[in-house]
mmCIF file of N, CA, C and O in Angstrom:
data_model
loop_
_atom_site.group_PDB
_atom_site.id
_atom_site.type_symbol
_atom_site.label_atom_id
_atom_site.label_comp_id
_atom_site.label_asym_id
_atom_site.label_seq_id
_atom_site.Cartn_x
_atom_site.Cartn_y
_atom_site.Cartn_z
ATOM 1 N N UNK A 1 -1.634 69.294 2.384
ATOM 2 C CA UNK A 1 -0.480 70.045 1.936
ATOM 3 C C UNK A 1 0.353 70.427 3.164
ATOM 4 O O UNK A 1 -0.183 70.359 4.270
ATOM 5 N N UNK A 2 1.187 70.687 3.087
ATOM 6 C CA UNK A 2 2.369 70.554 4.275
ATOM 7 C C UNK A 2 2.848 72.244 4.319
ATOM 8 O O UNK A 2 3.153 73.000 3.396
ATOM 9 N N UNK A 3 2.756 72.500 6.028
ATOM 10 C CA UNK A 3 2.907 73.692 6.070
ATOM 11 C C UNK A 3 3.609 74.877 5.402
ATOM 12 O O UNK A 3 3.370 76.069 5.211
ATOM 13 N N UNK A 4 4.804 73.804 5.076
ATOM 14 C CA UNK A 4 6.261 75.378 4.567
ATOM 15 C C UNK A 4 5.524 75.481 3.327
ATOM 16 O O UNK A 4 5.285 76.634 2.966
ATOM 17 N N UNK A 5 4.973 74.228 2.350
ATOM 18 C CA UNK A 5 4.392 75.186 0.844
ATOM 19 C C UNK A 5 3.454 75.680 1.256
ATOM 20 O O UNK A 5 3.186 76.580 0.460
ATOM 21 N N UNK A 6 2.604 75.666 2.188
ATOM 22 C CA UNK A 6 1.600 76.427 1.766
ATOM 23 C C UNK A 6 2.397 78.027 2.163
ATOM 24 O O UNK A 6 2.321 78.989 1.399
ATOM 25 N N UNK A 7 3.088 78.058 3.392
ATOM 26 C CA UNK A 7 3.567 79.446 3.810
ATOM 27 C C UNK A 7 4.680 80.039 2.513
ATOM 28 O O UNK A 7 4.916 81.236 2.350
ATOM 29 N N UNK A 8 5.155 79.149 1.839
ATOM 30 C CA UNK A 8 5.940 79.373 0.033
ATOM 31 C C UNK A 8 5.183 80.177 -0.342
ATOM 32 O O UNK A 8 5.378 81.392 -0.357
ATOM 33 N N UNK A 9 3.741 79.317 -0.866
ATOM 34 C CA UNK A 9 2.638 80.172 -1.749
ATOM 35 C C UNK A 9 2.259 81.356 -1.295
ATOM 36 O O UNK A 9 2.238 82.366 -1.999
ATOM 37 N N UNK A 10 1.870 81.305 0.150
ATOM 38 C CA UNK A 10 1.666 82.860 0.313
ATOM 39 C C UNK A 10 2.615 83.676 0.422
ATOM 40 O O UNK A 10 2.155 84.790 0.171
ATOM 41 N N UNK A 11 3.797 83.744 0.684
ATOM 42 C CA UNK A 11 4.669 85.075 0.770
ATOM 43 C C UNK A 11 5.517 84.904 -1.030
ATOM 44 O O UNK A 11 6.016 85.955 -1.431
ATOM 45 N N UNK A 12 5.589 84.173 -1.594
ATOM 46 C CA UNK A 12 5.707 84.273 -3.386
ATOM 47 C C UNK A 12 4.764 85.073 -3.727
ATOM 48 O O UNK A 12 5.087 85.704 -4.734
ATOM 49 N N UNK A 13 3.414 85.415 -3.216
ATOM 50 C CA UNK A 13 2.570 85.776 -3.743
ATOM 51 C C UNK A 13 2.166 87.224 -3.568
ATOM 52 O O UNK A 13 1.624 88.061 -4.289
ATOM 53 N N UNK A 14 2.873 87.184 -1.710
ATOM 54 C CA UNK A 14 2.821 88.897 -1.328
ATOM 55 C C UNK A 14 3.673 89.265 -2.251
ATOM 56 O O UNK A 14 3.356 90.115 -3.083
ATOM 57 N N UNK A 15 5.044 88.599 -2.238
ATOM 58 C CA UNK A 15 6.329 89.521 -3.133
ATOM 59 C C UNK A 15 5.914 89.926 -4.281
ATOM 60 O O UNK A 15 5.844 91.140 -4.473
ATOM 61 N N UNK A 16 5.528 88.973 -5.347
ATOM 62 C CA UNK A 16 4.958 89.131 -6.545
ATOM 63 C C UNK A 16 4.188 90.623 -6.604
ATOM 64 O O UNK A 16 4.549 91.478 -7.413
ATOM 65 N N UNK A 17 3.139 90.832 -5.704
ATOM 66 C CA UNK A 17 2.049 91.686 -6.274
ATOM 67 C C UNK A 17 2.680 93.198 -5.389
ATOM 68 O O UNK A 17 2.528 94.329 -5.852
ATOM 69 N N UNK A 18 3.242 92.967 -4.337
ATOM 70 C CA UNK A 18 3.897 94.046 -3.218
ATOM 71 C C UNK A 18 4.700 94.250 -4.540
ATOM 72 O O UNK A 18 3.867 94.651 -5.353
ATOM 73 N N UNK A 19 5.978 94.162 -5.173
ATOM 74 C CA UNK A 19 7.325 94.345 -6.188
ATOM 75 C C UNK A 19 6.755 94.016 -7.602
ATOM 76 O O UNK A 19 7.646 93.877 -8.440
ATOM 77 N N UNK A 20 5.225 93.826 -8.166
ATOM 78 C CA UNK A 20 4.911 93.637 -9.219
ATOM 79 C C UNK A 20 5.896 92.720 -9.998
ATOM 80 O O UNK A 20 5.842 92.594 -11.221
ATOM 81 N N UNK A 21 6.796 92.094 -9.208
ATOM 82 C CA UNK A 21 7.439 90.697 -9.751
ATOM 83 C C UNK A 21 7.283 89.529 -10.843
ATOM 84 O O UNK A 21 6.379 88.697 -10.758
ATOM 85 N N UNK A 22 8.032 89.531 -11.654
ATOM 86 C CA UNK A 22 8.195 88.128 -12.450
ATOM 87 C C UNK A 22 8.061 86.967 -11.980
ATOM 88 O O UNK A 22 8.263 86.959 -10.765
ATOM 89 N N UNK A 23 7.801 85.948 -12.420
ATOM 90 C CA UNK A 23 7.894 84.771 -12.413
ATOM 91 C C UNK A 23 9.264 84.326 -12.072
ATOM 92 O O UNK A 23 9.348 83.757 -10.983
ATOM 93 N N UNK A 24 10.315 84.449 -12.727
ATOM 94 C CA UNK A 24 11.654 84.315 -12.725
ATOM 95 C C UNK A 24 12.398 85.286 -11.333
ATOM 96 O O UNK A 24 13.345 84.915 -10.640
ATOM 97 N N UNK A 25 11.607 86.643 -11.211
ATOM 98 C CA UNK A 25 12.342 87.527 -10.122
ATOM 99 C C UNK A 25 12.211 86.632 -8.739
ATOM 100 O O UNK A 25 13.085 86.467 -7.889
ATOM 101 N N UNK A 26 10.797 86.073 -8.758
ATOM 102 C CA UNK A 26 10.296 85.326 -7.503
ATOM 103 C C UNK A 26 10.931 83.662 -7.480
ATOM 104 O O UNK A 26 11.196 82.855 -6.589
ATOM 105 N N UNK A 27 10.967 83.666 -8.279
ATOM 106 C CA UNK A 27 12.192 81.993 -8.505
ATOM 107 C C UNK A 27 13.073 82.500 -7.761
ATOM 108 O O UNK A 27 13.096 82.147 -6.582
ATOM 109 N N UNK A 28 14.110 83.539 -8.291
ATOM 110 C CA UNK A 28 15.336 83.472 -7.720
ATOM 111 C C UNK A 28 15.293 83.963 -6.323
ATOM 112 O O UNK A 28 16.075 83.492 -5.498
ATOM 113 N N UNK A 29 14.425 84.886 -5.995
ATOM 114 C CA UNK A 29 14.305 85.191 -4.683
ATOM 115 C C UNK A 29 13.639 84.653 -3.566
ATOM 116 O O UNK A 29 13.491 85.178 -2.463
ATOM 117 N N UNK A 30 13.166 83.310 -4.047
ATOM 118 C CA UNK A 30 12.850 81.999 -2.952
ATOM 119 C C UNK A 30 13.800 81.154 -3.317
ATOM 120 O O UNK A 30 13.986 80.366 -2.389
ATOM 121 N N UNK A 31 14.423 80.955 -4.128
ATOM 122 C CA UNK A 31 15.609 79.639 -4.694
ATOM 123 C C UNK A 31 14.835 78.432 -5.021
ATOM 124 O O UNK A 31 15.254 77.325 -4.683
ATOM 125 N N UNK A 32 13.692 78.587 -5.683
ATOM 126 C CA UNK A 32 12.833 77.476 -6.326
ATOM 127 C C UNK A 32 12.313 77.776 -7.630
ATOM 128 O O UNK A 32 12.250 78.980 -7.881
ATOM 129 N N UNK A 33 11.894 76.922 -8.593
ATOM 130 C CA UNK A 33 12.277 76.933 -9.717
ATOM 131 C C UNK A 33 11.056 77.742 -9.922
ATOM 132 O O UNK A 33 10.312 78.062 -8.995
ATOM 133 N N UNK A 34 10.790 78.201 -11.676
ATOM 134 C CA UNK A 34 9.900 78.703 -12.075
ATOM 135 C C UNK A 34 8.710 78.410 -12.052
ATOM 136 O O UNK A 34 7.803 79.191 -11.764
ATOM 137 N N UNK A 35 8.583 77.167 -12.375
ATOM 138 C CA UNK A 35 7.661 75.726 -12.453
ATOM 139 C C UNK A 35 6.941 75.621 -10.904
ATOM 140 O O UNK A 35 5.808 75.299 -10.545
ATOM 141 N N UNK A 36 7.741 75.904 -10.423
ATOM 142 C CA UNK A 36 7.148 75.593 -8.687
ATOM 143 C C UNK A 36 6.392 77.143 -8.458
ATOM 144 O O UNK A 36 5.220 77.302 -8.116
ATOM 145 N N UNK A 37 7.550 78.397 -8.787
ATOM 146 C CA UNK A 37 6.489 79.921 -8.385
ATOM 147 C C UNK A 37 5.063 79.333 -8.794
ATOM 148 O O UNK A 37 4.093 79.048 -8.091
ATOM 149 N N UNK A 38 5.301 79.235 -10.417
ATOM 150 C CA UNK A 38 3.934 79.172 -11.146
ATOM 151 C C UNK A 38 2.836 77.847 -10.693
ATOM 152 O O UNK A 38 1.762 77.657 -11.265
ATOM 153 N N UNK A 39 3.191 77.275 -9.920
ATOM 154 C CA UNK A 39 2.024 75.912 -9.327
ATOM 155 C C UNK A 39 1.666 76.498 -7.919
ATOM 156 O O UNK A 39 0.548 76.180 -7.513
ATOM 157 N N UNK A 40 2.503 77.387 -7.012
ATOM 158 C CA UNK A 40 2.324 77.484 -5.907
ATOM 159 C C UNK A 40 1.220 78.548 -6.146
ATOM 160 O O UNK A 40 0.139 78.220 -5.656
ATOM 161 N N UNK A 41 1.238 79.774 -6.800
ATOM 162 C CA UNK A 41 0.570 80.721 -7.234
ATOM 163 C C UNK A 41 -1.113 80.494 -8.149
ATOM 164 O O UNK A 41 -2.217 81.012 -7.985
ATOM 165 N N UNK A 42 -0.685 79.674 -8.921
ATOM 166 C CA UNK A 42 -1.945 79.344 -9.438
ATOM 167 C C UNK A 42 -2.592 78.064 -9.237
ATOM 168 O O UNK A 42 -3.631 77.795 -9.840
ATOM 169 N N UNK A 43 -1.920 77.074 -8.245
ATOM 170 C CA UNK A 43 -3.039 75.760 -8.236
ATOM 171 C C UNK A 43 -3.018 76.187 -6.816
ATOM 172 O O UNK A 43 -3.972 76.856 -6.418
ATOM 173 N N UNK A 44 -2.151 75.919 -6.079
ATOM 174 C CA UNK A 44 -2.109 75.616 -4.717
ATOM 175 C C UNK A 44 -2.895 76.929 -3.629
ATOM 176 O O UNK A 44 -3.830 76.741 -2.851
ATOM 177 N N UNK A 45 -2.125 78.311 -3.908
ATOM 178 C CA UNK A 45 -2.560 79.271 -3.233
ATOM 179 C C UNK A 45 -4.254 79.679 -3.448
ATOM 180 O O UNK A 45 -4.964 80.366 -2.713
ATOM 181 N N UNK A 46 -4.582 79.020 -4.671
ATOM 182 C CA UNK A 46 -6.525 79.052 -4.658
ATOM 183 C C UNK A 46 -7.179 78.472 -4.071
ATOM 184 O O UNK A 46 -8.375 78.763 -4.077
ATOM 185 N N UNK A 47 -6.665 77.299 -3.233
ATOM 186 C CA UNK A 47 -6.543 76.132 -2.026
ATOM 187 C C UNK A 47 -6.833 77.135 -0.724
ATOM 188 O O UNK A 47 -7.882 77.125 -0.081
ATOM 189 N N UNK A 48 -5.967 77.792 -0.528
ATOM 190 C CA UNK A 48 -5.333 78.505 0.642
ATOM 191 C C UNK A 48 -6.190 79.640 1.039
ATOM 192 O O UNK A 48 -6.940 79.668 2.014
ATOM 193 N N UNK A 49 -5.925 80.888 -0.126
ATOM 194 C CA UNK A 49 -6.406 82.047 -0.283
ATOM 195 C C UNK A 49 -6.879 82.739 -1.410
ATOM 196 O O UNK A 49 -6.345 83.802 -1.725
ATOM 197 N N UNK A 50 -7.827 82.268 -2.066
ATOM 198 C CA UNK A 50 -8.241 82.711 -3.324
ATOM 199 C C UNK A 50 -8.178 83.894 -3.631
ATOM 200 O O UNK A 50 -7.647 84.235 -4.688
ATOM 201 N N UNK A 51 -8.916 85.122 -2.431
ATOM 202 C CA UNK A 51 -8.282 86.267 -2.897
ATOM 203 C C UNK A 51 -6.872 86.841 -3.196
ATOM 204 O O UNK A 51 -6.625 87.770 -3.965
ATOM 205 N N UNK A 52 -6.124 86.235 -2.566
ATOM 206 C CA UNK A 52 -4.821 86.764 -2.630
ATOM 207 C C UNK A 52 -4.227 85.553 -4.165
ATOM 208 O O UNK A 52 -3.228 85.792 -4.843
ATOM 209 N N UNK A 53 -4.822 84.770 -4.297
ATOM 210 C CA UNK A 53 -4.400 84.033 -5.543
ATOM 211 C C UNK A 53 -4.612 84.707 -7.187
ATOM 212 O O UNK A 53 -3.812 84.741 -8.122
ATOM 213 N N UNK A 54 -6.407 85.342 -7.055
ATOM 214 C CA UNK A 54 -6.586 86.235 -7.414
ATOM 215 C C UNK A 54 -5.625 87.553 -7.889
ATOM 216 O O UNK A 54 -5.341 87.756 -9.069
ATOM 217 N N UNK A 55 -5.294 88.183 -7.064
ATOM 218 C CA UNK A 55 -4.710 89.289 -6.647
ATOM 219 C C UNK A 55 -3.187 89.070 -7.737
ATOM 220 O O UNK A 55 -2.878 89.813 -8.668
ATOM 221 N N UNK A 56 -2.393 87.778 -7.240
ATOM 222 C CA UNK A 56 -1.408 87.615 -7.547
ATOM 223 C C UNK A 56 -1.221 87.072 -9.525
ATOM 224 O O UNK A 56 -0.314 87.292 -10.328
ATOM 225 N N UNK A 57 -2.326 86.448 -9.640
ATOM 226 C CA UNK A 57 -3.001 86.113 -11.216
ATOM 227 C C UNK A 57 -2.835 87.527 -12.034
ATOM 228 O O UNK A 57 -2.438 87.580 -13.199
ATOM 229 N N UNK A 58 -3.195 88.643 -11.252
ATOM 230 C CA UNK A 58 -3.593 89.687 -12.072
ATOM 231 C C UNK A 58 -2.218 90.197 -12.652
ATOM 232 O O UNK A 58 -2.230 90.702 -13.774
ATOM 233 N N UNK A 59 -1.001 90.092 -11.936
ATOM 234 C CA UNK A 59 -0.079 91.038 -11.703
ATOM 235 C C UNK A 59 1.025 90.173 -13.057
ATOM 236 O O UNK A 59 1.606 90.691 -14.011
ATOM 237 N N UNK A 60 0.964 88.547 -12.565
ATOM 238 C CA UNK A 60 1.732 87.592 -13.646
ATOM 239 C C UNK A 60 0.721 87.800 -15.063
ATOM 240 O O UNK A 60 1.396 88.243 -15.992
ATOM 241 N N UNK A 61 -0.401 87.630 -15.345
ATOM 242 C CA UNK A 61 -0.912 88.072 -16.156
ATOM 243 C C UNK A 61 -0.641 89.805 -17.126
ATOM 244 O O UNK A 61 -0.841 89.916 -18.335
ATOM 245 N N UNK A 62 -0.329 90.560 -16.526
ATOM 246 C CA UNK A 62 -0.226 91.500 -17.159
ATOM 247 C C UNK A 62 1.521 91.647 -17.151
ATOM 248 O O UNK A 62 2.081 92.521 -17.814
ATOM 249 N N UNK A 63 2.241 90.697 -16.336
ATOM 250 C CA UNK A 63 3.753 90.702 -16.892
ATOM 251 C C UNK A 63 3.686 89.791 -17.838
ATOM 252 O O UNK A 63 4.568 90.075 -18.648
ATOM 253 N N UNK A 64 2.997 88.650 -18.245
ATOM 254 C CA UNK A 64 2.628 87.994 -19.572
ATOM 255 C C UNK A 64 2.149 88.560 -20.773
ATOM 256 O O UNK A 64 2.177 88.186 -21.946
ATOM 257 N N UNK A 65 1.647 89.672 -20.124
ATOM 258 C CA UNK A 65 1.123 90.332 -21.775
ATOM 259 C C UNK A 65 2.752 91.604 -21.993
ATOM 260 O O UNK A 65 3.039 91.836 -23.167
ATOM 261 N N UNK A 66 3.244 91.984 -21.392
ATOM 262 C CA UNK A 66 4.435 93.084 -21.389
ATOM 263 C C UNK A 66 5.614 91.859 -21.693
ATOM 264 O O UNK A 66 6.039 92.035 -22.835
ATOM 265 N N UNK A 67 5.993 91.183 -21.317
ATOM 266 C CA UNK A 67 7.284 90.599 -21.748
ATOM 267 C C UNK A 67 7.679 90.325 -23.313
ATOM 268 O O UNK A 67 8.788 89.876 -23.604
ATOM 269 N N UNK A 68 6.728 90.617 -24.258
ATOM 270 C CA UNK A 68 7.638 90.832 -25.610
ATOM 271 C C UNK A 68 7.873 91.990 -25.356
ATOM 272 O O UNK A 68 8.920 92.169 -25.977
ATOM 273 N N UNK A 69 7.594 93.049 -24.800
ATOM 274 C CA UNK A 69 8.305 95.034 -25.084
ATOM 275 C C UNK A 69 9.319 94.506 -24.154
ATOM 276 O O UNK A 69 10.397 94.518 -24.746
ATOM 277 N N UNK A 70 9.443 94.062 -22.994
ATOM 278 C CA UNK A 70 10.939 94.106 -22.080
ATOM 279 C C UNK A 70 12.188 93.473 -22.799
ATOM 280 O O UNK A 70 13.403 93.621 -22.673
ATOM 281 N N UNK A 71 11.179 92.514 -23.806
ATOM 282 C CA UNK A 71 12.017 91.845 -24.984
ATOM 283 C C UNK A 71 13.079 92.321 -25.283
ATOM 284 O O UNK A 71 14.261 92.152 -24.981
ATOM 285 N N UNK A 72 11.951 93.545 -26.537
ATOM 286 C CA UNK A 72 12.393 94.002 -27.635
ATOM 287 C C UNK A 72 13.011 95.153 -26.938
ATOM 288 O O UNK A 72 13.955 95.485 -27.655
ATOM 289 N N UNK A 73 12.962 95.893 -25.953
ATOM 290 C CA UNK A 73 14.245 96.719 -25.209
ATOM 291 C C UNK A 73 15.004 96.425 -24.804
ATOM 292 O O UNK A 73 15.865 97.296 -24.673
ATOM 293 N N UNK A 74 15.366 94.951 -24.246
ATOM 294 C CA UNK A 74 16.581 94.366 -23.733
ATOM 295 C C UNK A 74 17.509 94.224 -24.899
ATOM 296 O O UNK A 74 18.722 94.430 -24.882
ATOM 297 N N UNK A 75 16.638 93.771 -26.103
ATOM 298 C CA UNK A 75 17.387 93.585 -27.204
ATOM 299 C C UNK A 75 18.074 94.787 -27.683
ATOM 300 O O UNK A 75 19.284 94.964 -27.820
ATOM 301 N N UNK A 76 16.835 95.795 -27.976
ATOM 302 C CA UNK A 76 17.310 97.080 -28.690
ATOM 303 C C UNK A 76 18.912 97.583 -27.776
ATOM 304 O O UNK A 76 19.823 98.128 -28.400
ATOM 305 N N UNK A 77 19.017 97.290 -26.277
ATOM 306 C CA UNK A 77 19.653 98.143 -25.530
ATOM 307 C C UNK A 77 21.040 97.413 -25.600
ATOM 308 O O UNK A 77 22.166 97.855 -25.368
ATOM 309 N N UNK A 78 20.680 96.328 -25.937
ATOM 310 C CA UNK A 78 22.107 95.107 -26.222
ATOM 311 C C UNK A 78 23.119 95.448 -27.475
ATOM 312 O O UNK A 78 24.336 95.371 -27.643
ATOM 313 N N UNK A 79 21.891 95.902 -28.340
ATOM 314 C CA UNK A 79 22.884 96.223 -29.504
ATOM 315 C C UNK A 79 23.541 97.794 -29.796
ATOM 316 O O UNK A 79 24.478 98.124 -30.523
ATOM 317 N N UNK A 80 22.593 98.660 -28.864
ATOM 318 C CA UNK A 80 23.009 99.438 -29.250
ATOM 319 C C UNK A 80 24.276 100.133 -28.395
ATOM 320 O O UNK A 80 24.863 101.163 -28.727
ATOM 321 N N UNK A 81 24.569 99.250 -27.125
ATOM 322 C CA UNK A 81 26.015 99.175 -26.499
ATOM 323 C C UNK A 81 26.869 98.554 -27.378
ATOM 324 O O UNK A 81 28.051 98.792 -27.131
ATOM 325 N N UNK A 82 26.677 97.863 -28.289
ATOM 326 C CA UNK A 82 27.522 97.004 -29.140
ATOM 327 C C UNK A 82 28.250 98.018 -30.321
ATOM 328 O O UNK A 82 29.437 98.059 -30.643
ATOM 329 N N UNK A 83 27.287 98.688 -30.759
ATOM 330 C CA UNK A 83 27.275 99.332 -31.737
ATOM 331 C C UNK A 83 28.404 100.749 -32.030
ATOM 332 O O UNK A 83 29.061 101.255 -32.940
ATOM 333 N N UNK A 84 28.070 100.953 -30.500
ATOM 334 C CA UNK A 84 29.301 102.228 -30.436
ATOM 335 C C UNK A 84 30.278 102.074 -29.812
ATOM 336 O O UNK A 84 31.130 102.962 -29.770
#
């Protein structure tokens, strides 16, 4: 594996768990796609640093279980600017 991904995977991974970060927050704030956060984080960085792969699993995992409520408040908050 070639130096700059592996040094990708690990600092995607500090940001992530340091800013409890999205998937999507850490896309845009490396300028690489979603698809890539999520391979660098879960195939590649268990290569590298398992604990910190670990570490970083825990944090996308529990923004996987919360993203229908950020949902259903983005929604609720959409309409109810609409509304008045």
């Amino acid at each position: 594996m070639k130096a700059y991904i592996e040094e990708r995977a690990v600092e995607a991974a500090k940001f992530i768990i340091t800013y409890n970060a999205t998937v999507r927050e850490t896309a845009k704030k490396f300028g690489i796609s979603k698809s890539t956060v999520h391979k660098d984080v879960t195939e590649r960085l268990e290569k590298i640093n398992p604990k910190l792969a670990n570490e970083a699993r825990k944090v996308l995992e529990l923004n996987k279980a919360e993203r229908h409520l950020r949902g259903g408040l983005a929604t609720k908050e959409k309409y109810s600017t609409i509304m008045k």
